[in-house]
PDB file of C-alpha atoms in Angstrom:
ATOM      1  CA  UNK A  20      14.127   8.356 -18.935  1.00  0.00           C
ATOM      2  CA  UNK A  21      13.593   6.825 -15.409  1.00  0.00           C
ATOM      3  CA  UNK A  22      10.551   7.832 -13.532  1.00  0.00           C
ATOM      4  CA  UNK A  23       9.165   7.631  -9.954  1.00  0.00           C
ATOM      5  CA  UNK A  24       5.786   6.147 -10.130  1.00  0.00           C
ATOM      6  CA  UNK A  25       3.179   5.692  -7.478  1.00  0.00           C
ATOM      7  CA  UNK A  26       0.514   3.043  -7.938  1.00  0.00           C
ATOM      8  CA  UNK A  27      -2.253   3.558  -5.163  1.00  0.00           C
ATOM      9  CA  UNK A  28      -5.740   2.700  -4.214  1.00  0.00           C
ATOM     10  CA  UNK A  29      -7.643   1.468  -1.101  1.00  0.00           C
ATOM     11  CA  UNK A  30      -6.855  -1.823   0.588  1.00  0.00           C
ATOM     12  CA  UNK A  31      -7.961  -4.929  -1.298  1.00  0.00           C
ATOM     13  CA  UNK A  32      -7.356  -3.194  -4.723  1.00  0.00           C
ATOM     14  CA  UNK A  33      -4.566  -5.627  -5.800  1.00  0.00           C
ATOM     15  CA  UNK A  34      -1.685  -3.281  -5.368  1.00  0.00           C
ATOM     16  CA  UNK A  35       0.711  -6.016  -4.134  1.00  0.00           C
ATOM     17  CA  UNK A  36      -0.389  -8.465  -6.830  1.00  0.00           C
ATOM     18  CA  UNK A  37       0.448  -5.739  -9.399  1.00  0.00           C
ATOM     19  CA  UNK A  38       3.855  -5.159  -7.701  1.00  0.00           C
ATOM     20  CA  UNK A  39       4.660  -8.881  -8.131  1.00  0.00           C
ATOM     21  CA  UNK A  40       3.355  -8.910 -11.849  1.00  0.00           C
ATOM     22  CA  UNK A  41       5.363  -5.799 -12.716  1.00  0.00           C
ATOM     23  CA  UNK A  42       8.532  -7.358 -11.163  1.00  0.00           C
ATOM     24  CA  UNK A  43       7.989 -10.522 -13.202  1.00  0.00           C
ATOM     25  CA  UNK A  44       7.417  -8.571 -16.463  1.00  0.00           C
ATOM     26  CA  UNK A  45      10.666  -6.533 -16.101  1.00  0.00           C
ATOM     27  CA  UNK A  46      12.687  -9.544 -14.895  1.00  0.00           C
ATOM     28  CA  UNK A  47      11.444 -11.590 -17.890  1.00  0.00           C
ATOM     29  CA  UNK A  48      12.964  -8.924 -20.162  1.00  0.00           C
ATOM     30  CA  UNK A  49      16.320  -9.330 -18.593  1.00  0.00           C
ATOM     31  CA  UNK A  50      16.148  -6.297 -16.160  1.00  0.00           C
ATOM     32  CA  UNK A  51      17.609  -6.628 -12.742  1.00  0.00           C
ATOM     33  CA  UNK A  52      15.550  -5.211  -9.879  1.00  0.00           C
ATOM     34  CA  UNK A  53      15.258  -5.062  -6.076  1.00  0.00           C
ATOM     35  CA  UNK A  54      12.087  -5.650  -4.189  1.00  0.00           C
ATOM     36  CA  UNK A  55      11.427  -3.692  -0.907  1.00  0.00           C
ATOM     37  CA  UNK A  56       8.467  -3.737   1.597  1.00  0.00           C
ATOM     38  CA  UNK A  57       7.542  -2.796   5.043  1.00  0.00           C
ATOM     39  CA  UNK A  58       5.405  -4.502   7.495  1.00  0.00           C
ATOM     40  CA  UNK A  59       3.741  -6.778   5.100  1.00  0.00           C
ATOM     41  CA  UNK A  60       1.020  -8.975   6.599  1.00  0.00           C
ATOM     42  CA  UNK A  61       3.014 -12.179   5.693  1.00  0.00           C
ATOM     43  CA  UNK A  62       5.846 -11.182   7.908  1.00  0.00           C
ATOM     44  CA  UNK A  63       9.251  -9.441   7.606  1.00  0.00           C
ATOM     45  CA  UNK A  64      11.141  -9.396   4.251  1.00  0.00           C
ATOM     46  CA  UNK A  65       8.277 -10.720   2.267  1.00  0.00           C
ATOM     47  CA  UNK A  66       6.042  -9.175  -0.405  1.00  0.00           C
ATOM     48  CA  UNK A  67       2.744 -11.025  -0.446  1.00  0.00           C
ATOM     49  CA  UNK A  68      -0.620 -10.825  -2.261  1.00  0.00           C
ATOM     50  CA  UNK A  69      -3.929 -11.906  -0.939  1.00  0.00           C
ATOM     51  CA  UNK A  70      -4.152 -14.293  -3.955  1.00  0.00           C
ATOM     52  CA  UNK A  71      -1.391 -16.223  -2.360  1.00  0.00           C
ATOM     53  CA  UNK A  72       1.553 -14.931  -4.398  1.00  0.00           C
ATOM     54  CA  UNK A  73       4.693 -13.764  -2.628  1.00  0.00           C
ATOM     55  CA  UNK A  74       8.343 -12.957  -3.120  1.00  0.00           C
ATOM     56  CA  UNK A  75      11.428 -12.350  -0.904  1.00  0.00           C
ATOM     57  CA  UNK A  76      11.981  -8.648  -0.279  1.00  0.00           C
ATOM     58  CA  UNK A  77      14.243  -6.311   1.586  1.00  0.00           C
ATOM     59  CA  UNK A  78      12.599  -4.988   4.845  1.00  0.00           C
ATOM     60  CA  UNK A  79      12.359  -1.224   5.010  1.00  0.00           C
ATOM     61  CA  UNK A  80      12.722  -0.023   8.613  1.00  0.00           C
ATOM     62  CA  UNK A  81      12.443   3.692   9.672  1.00  0.00           C
ATOM     63  CA  UNK A  82      16.293   4.056   9.576  1.00  0.00           C
ATOM     64  CA  UNK A  83      16.820   2.331   6.231  1.00  0.00           C
ATOM     65  CA  UNK A  84      18.734   4.366   3.542  1.00  0.00           C
ATOM     66  CA  UNK A  85      17.610   3.429   0.015  1.00  0.00           C
ATOM     67  CA  UNK A  86      20.481   5.761  -1.401  1.00  0.00           C
ATOM     68  CA  UNK A  87      23.178   4.258   0.394  1.00  0.00           C
ATOM     69  CA  UNK A  88      22.011   0.633  -0.150  1.00  0.00           C
ATOM     70  CA  UNK A  89      21.895   1.182  -3.867  1.00  0.00           C
ATOM     71  CA  UNK A  90      25.154   2.972  -4.028  1.00  0.00           C
ATOM     72  CA  UNK A  91      26.896   0.219  -2.023  1.00  0.00           C
ATOM     73  CA  UNK A  92      25.360  -2.435  -4.418  1.00  0.00           C
ATOM     74  CA  UNK A  93      26.609  -0.587  -7.453  1.00  0.00           C
ATOM     75  CA  UNK A  94      30.070   0.121  -6.109  1.00  0.00           C
ATOM     76  CA  UNK A  95      30.435  -3.630  -5.387  1.00  0.00           C
ATOM     77  CA  UNK A  96      29.767  -4.357  -8.977  1.00  0.00           C
ATOM     78  CA  UNK A  97      25.970  -4.984  -8.756  1.00  0.00           C
ATOM     79  CA  UNK A  98      23.450  -3.913 -11.287  1.00  0.00           C
ATOM     80  CA  UNK A  99      20.023  -2.451 -10.446  1.00  0.00           C
ATOM     81  CA  UNK A 100      17.741  -1.286 -13.270  1.00  0.00           C
ATOM     82  CA  UNK A 101      14.548  -0.719 -11.332  1.00  0.00           C
ATOM     83  CA  UNK A 102      13.067  -0.805  -7.750  1.00  0.00           C
ATOM     84  CA  UNK A 103       9.820  -2.222  -6.640  1.00  0.00           C
ATOM     85  CA  UNK A 104       8.720  -0.482  -3.344  1.00  0.00           C
ATOM     86  CA  UNK A 105       5.561  -1.982  -1.780  1.00  0.00           C
ATOM     87  CA  UNK A 106       3.809  -0.735   1.355  1.00  0.00           C
ATOM     88  CA  UNK A 107       5.299   2.638   0.518  1.00  0.00           C
ATOM     89  CA  UNK A 108       2.802   4.450   2.770  1.00  0.00           C
ATOM     90  CA  UNK A 109       4.808   3.295   5.697  1.00  0.00           C
ATOM     91  CA  UNK A 110       8.133   4.872   4.485  1.00  0.00           C
ATOM     92  CA  UNK A 111       9.538   7.931   6.116  1.00  0.00           C
ATOM     93  CA  UNK A 112       9.405  11.146   3.946  1.00  0.00           C
ATOM     94  CA  UNK A 113      13.105  11.300   3.740  1.00  0.00           C
ATOM     95  CA  UNK A 114      13.029   7.675   2.251  1.00  0.00           C
ATOM     96  CA  UNK A 115      10.828   8.826  -0.488  1.00  0.00           C
ATOM     97  CA  UNK A 116      13.359  11.666  -1.153  1.00  0.00           C
ATOM     98  CA  UNK A 117      16.045   8.913  -1.435  1.00  0.00           C
ATOM     99  CA  UNK A 118      13.902   6.975  -3.890  1.00  0.00           C
ATOM    100  CA  UNK A 119      13.453  10.210  -6.099  1.00  0.00           C
ATOM    101  CA  UNK A 120      17.247  10.703  -5.957  1.00  0.00           C
ATOM    102  CA  UNK A 121      17.763   7.230  -7.431  1.00  0.00           C
ATOM    103  CA  UNK A 122      15.673   8.181 -10.358  1.00  0.00           C
ATOM    104  CA  UNK A 123      17.104  11.684 -10.906  1.00  0.00           C
ATOM    105  CA  UNK A 124      20.831  10.866 -10.364  1.00  0.00           C
ATOM    106  CA  UNK A 125      21.111   7.222 -11.233  1.00  0.00           C
ATOM    107  CA  UNK A 126      18.303   6.821 -13.854  1.00  0.00           C
ATOM    108  CA  UNK A 127      16.819   3.850 -11.867  1.00  0.00           C
ATOM    109  CA  UNK A 128      13.167   3.332 -12.406  1.00  0.00           C
ATOM    110  CA  UNK A 129      11.308   3.319  -9.026  1.00  0.00           C
ATOM    111  CA  UNK A 130       7.759   1.711  -8.821  1.00  0.00           C
ATOM    112  CA  UNK A 131       6.018   2.409  -5.550  1.00  0.00           C
ATOM    113  CA  UNK A 132       2.800   0.781  -4.376  1.00  0.00           C
ATOM    114  CA  UNK A 133       0.648   1.689  -1.308  1.00  0.00           C
ATOM    115  CA  UNK A 134      -2.482   3.151   0.049  1.00  0.00           C
ATOM    116  CA  UNK A 135      -3.012   6.951   0.380  1.00  0.00           C
ATOM    117  CA  UNK A 136      -4.860   7.319   3.642  1.00  0.00           C
ATOM    118  CA  UNK A 137      -5.089   5.563   7.054  1.00  0.00           C
ATOM    119  CA  UNK A 138      -8.118   4.409   8.981  1.00  0.00           C
ATOM    120  CA  UNK A 139      -8.811   7.978  10.018  1.00  0.00           C
ATOM    121  CA  UNK A 140      -8.856   9.183   6.394  1.00  0.00           C
ATOM    122  CA  UNK A 141      -5.651  11.013   6.914  1.00  0.00           C
ATOM    123  CA  UNK A 142      -2.703  10.783   4.436  1.00  0.00           C
ATOM    124  CA  UNK A 143       0.199   8.539   5.554  1.00  0.00           C
ATOM    125  CA  UNK A 144       3.464  10.587   5.636  1.00  0.00           C
ATOM    126  CA  UNK A 145       5.179   8.441   3.022  1.00  0.00           C
ATOM    127  CA  UNK A 146       2.046   8.724   0.769  1.00  0.00           C
ATOM    128  CA  UNK A 147       1.851  12.408   1.188  1.00  0.00           C
ATOM    129  CA  UNK A 148       5.666  12.795   0.228  1.00  0.00           C
ATOM    130  CA  UNK A 149       4.973  10.540  -2.984  1.00  0.00           C
ATOM    131  CA  UNK A 150       1.918  12.728  -3.961  1.00  0.00           C
ATOM    132  CA  UNK A 151       4.432  15.658  -3.831  1.00  0.00           C
ATOM    133  CA  UNK A 152       7.417  14.073  -5.630  1.00  0.00           C
ATOM    134  CA  UNK A 153       6.064  11.309  -8.015  1.00  0.00           C
ATOM    135  CA  UNK A 154       6.382  11.835 -11.693  1.00  0.00           C
ATOM    136  CA  UNK A 155       3.069   9.974 -12.118  1.00  0.00           C
ATOM    137  CA  UNK A 156       0.457   8.618  -9.965  1.00  0.00           C
ATOM    138  CA  UNK A 157      -1.676   5.659 -11.124  1.00  0.00           C
ATOM    139  CA  UNK A 158      -5.203   4.863  -9.310  1.00  0.00           C
ATOM    140  CA  UNK A 159      -5.513   1.093  -9.403  1.00  0.00           C
ATOM    141  CA  UNK A 160      -8.415   0.153 -11.580  1.00  0.00           C
ATOM    142  CA  UNK A 161      -9.459  -2.940  -9.515  1.00  0.00           C
ATOM    143  CA  UNK A 162     -12.170  -1.479  -7.479  1.00  0.00           C
ATOM    144  CA  UNK A 163     -12.632  -2.683  -3.941  1.00  0.00           C
ATOM    145  CA  UNK A 164     -16.199  -2.679  -2.850  1.00  0.00           C
ATOM    146  CA  UNK A 165     -17.830  -1.482   0.327  1.00  0.00           C
ATOM    147  CA  UNK A 166     -20.253  -3.956   1.950  1.00  0.00           C
ATOM    148  CA  UNK A 167     -23.165  -1.986   0.420  1.00  0.00           C
ATOM    149  CA  UNK A 168     -21.868  -2.709  -3.071  1.00  0.00           C
ATOM    150  CA  UNK A 169     -20.611   0.808  -3.818  1.00  0.00           C
ATOM    151  CA  UNK A 170     -16.912   1.525  -4.716  1.00  0.00           C
ATOM    152  CA  UNK A 171     -14.854   1.575  -1.527  1.00  0.00           C
ATOM    153  CA  UNK A 172     -12.798   4.845  -1.081  1.00  0.00           C
ATOM    154  CA  UNK A 173     -11.784   4.553   2.619  1.00  0.00           C
ATOM    155  CA  UNK A 174      -9.942   2.296   4.823  1.00  0.00           C
ATOM    156  CA  UNK A 175     -11.492   1.547   8.196  1.00  0.00           C
ATOM    157  CA  UNK A 176     -10.075  -0.231  11.290  1.00  0.00           C
ATOM    158  CA  UNK A 177     -12.363  -2.308  13.332  1.00  0.00           C
ATOM    159  CA  UNK A 178     -12.244  -3.895  16.673  1.00  0.00           C
ATOM    160  CA  UNK A 179     -14.783  -6.791  17.094  1.00  0.00           C
ATOM    161  CA  UNK A 180     -16.592  -5.385  13.875  1.00  0.00           C
ATOM    162  CA  UNK A 181     -16.817  -1.867  15.275  1.00  0.00           C
ATOM    163  CA  UNK A 182     -15.072   0.912  13.584  1.00  0.00           C
ATOM    164  CA  UNK A 183     -12.467   2.923  15.559  1.00  0.00           C
ATOM    165  CA  UNK A 184     -10.896   6.356  14.722  1.00  0.00           C
ATOM    166  CA  UNK A 185      -8.358   6.511  17.512  1.00  0.00           C
ATOM    167  CA  UNK A 186      -5.003   4.672  18.052  1.00  0.00           C
ATOM    168  CA  UNK A 187      -1.658   4.216  16.439  1.00  0.00           C
ATOM    169  CA  UNK A 188      -1.439   4.917  12.704  1.00  0.00           C
ATOM    170  CA  UNK A 189       0.602   1.763  12.058  1.00  0.00           C
ATOM    171  CA  UNK A 190      -1.109  -1.481  13.503  1.00  0.00           C
ATOM    172  CA  UNK A 191      -0.676  -4.407  11.072  1.00  0.00           C
ATOM    173  CA  UNK A 192      -3.860  -6.401  10.367  1.00  0.00           C
ATOM    174  CA  UNK A 193      -5.717  -8.057   7.743  1.00  0.00           C
ATOM    175  CA  UNK A 194      -9.052  -7.819   5.938  1.00  0.00           C
ATOM    176  CA  UNK A 195     -10.580 -10.685   7.817  1.00  0.00           C
ATOM    177  CA  UNK A 196     -12.489  -9.735  10.963  1.00  0.00           C
ATOM    178  CA  UNK A 197     -11.691 -12.227  13.760  1.00  0.00           C
ATOM    179  CA  UNK A 198     -13.697 -11.943  16.959  1.00  0.00           C
ATOM    180  CA  UNK A 199     -12.305  -8.877  18.961  1.00  0.00           C
ATOM    181  CA  UNK A 200      -8.933  -8.746  17.062  1.00  0.00           C
ATOM    182  CA  UNK A 201      -7.923  -5.710  15.112  1.00  0.00           C
ATOM    183  CA  UNK A 202      -8.887  -5.854  11.506  1.00  0.00           C
ATOM    184  CA  UNK A 203      -9.434  -3.677   8.390  1.00  0.00           C
ATOM    185  CA  UNK A 204     -12.307  -3.099   6.100  1.00  0.00           C
ATOM    186  CA  UNK A 205     -12.885  -0.942   3.026  1.00  0.00           C
ATOM    187  CA  UNK A 206     -15.929   1.269   3.040  1.00  0.00           C
ATOM    188  CA  UNK A 207     -17.509   3.991   0.792  1.00  0.00           C
ATOM    189  CA  UNK A 208     -17.211   7.532   2.242  1.00  0.00           C
ATOM    190  CA  UNK A 209     -20.847   7.555   3.324  1.00  0.00           C
ATOM    191  CA  UNK A 210     -20.520   4.456   5.547  1.00  0.00           C
ATOM    192  CA  UNK A 211     -17.010   5.387   6.774  1.00  0.00           C
ATOM    193  CA  UNK A 212     -18.404   8.655   7.843  1.00  0.00           C
ATOM    194  CA  UNK A 213     -21.272   6.891   9.694  1.00  0.00           C
ATOM    195  CA  UNK A 214     -19.014   4.202  10.946  1.00  0.00           C
ATOM    196  CA  UNK A 215     -21.273   1.533   9.506  1.00  0.00           C
ATOM    197  CA  UNK A 216     -19.193  -1.636   8.971  1.00  0.00           C
ATOM    198  CA  UNK A 217     -20.401  -4.852   7.462  1.00  0.00           C
ATOM    199  CA  UNK A 218     -20.693  -6.379  11.017  1.00  0.00           C
ATOM    200  CA  UNK A 219     -22.732  -3.501  12.311  1.00  0.00           C
ATOM    201  CA  UNK A 220     -24.909  -3.381   9.243  1.00  0.00           C
ATOM    202  CA  UNK A 221     -25.857  -7.105   9.666  1.00  0.00           C
ATOM    203  CA  UNK A 222     -26.626  -6.455  13.394  1.00  0.00           C
ATOM    204  CA  UNK A 223     -28.682  -3.254  12.913  1.00  0.00           C
ATOM    205  CA  UNK A 224     -30.318  -3.454   9.351  1.00  0.00           C
ATOM    206  CA  UNK A 225     -33.171  -5.677   8.278  1.00  0.00           C
ATOM    207  CA  UNK A 226     -32.174  -8.376   5.741  1.00  0.00           C
ATOM    208  CA  UNK A 227     -34.312  -6.926   3.124  1.00  0.00           C
ATOM    209  CA  UNK A 228     -32.570  -3.631   2.891  1.00  0.00           C
ATOM    210  CA  UNK A 229     -29.097  -5.421   2.780  1.00  0.00           C
ATOM    211  CA  UNK A 230     -27.408  -6.073  -0.564  1.00  0.00           C
ATOM    212  CA  UNK A 231     -26.454  -9.393  -1.865  1.00  0.00           C
ATOM    213  CA  UNK A 232     -29.504 -10.954  -0.192  1.00  0.00           C
ATOM    214  CA  UNK A 233     -28.110 -10.041   3.298  1.00  0.00           C
ATOM    215  CA  UNK A 234     -24.998 -12.229   2.676  1.00  0.00           C
ATOM    216  CA  UNK A 235     -22.430  -9.690   3.448  1.00  0.00           C
TER     217      UNK A 235
END
């Protein structure tokens, strides 16, 4: 029985690495799949992991139609046993509906990977729809850590190391802060609420109260 699964967690929890591993495992058993992604940090039509792994993927833009794409492939004699859909938080709600339809009507397994909430601790539309429709949700077990050493539960956007809570929901960046560039950081709820990033902690807290000997 095909399923719609959503693997989720904070940034830096290994979701893209798992997506690549899952695709490898299924392909190694002779199954044929398609990989999709949206706004990957490595560029268009690429699924990449921070460990340095990557694979070619189909870029999902707001007007992309999963149902039509798969039906066209099958009509032309192609075979699709499963779908790997990374960065699913960026998908439109109607695109998530299309993925569910692939499961229900064509018995194609759909494995989605993404983060639940944005830098404002608000659900992404794609993630919200997946929460509503997924047969199962799996919280990834690789725990990302806040600078304080506690489990990170929130994604923060930073500008020059300072956390911001206003702006466009979709701004692609990375986990490495670079001068005044836009970047992202994972924080525990307490420090997300206080807007206390690693850079701000280094600047405002004495070394003896910082974890890891002050080496954040």
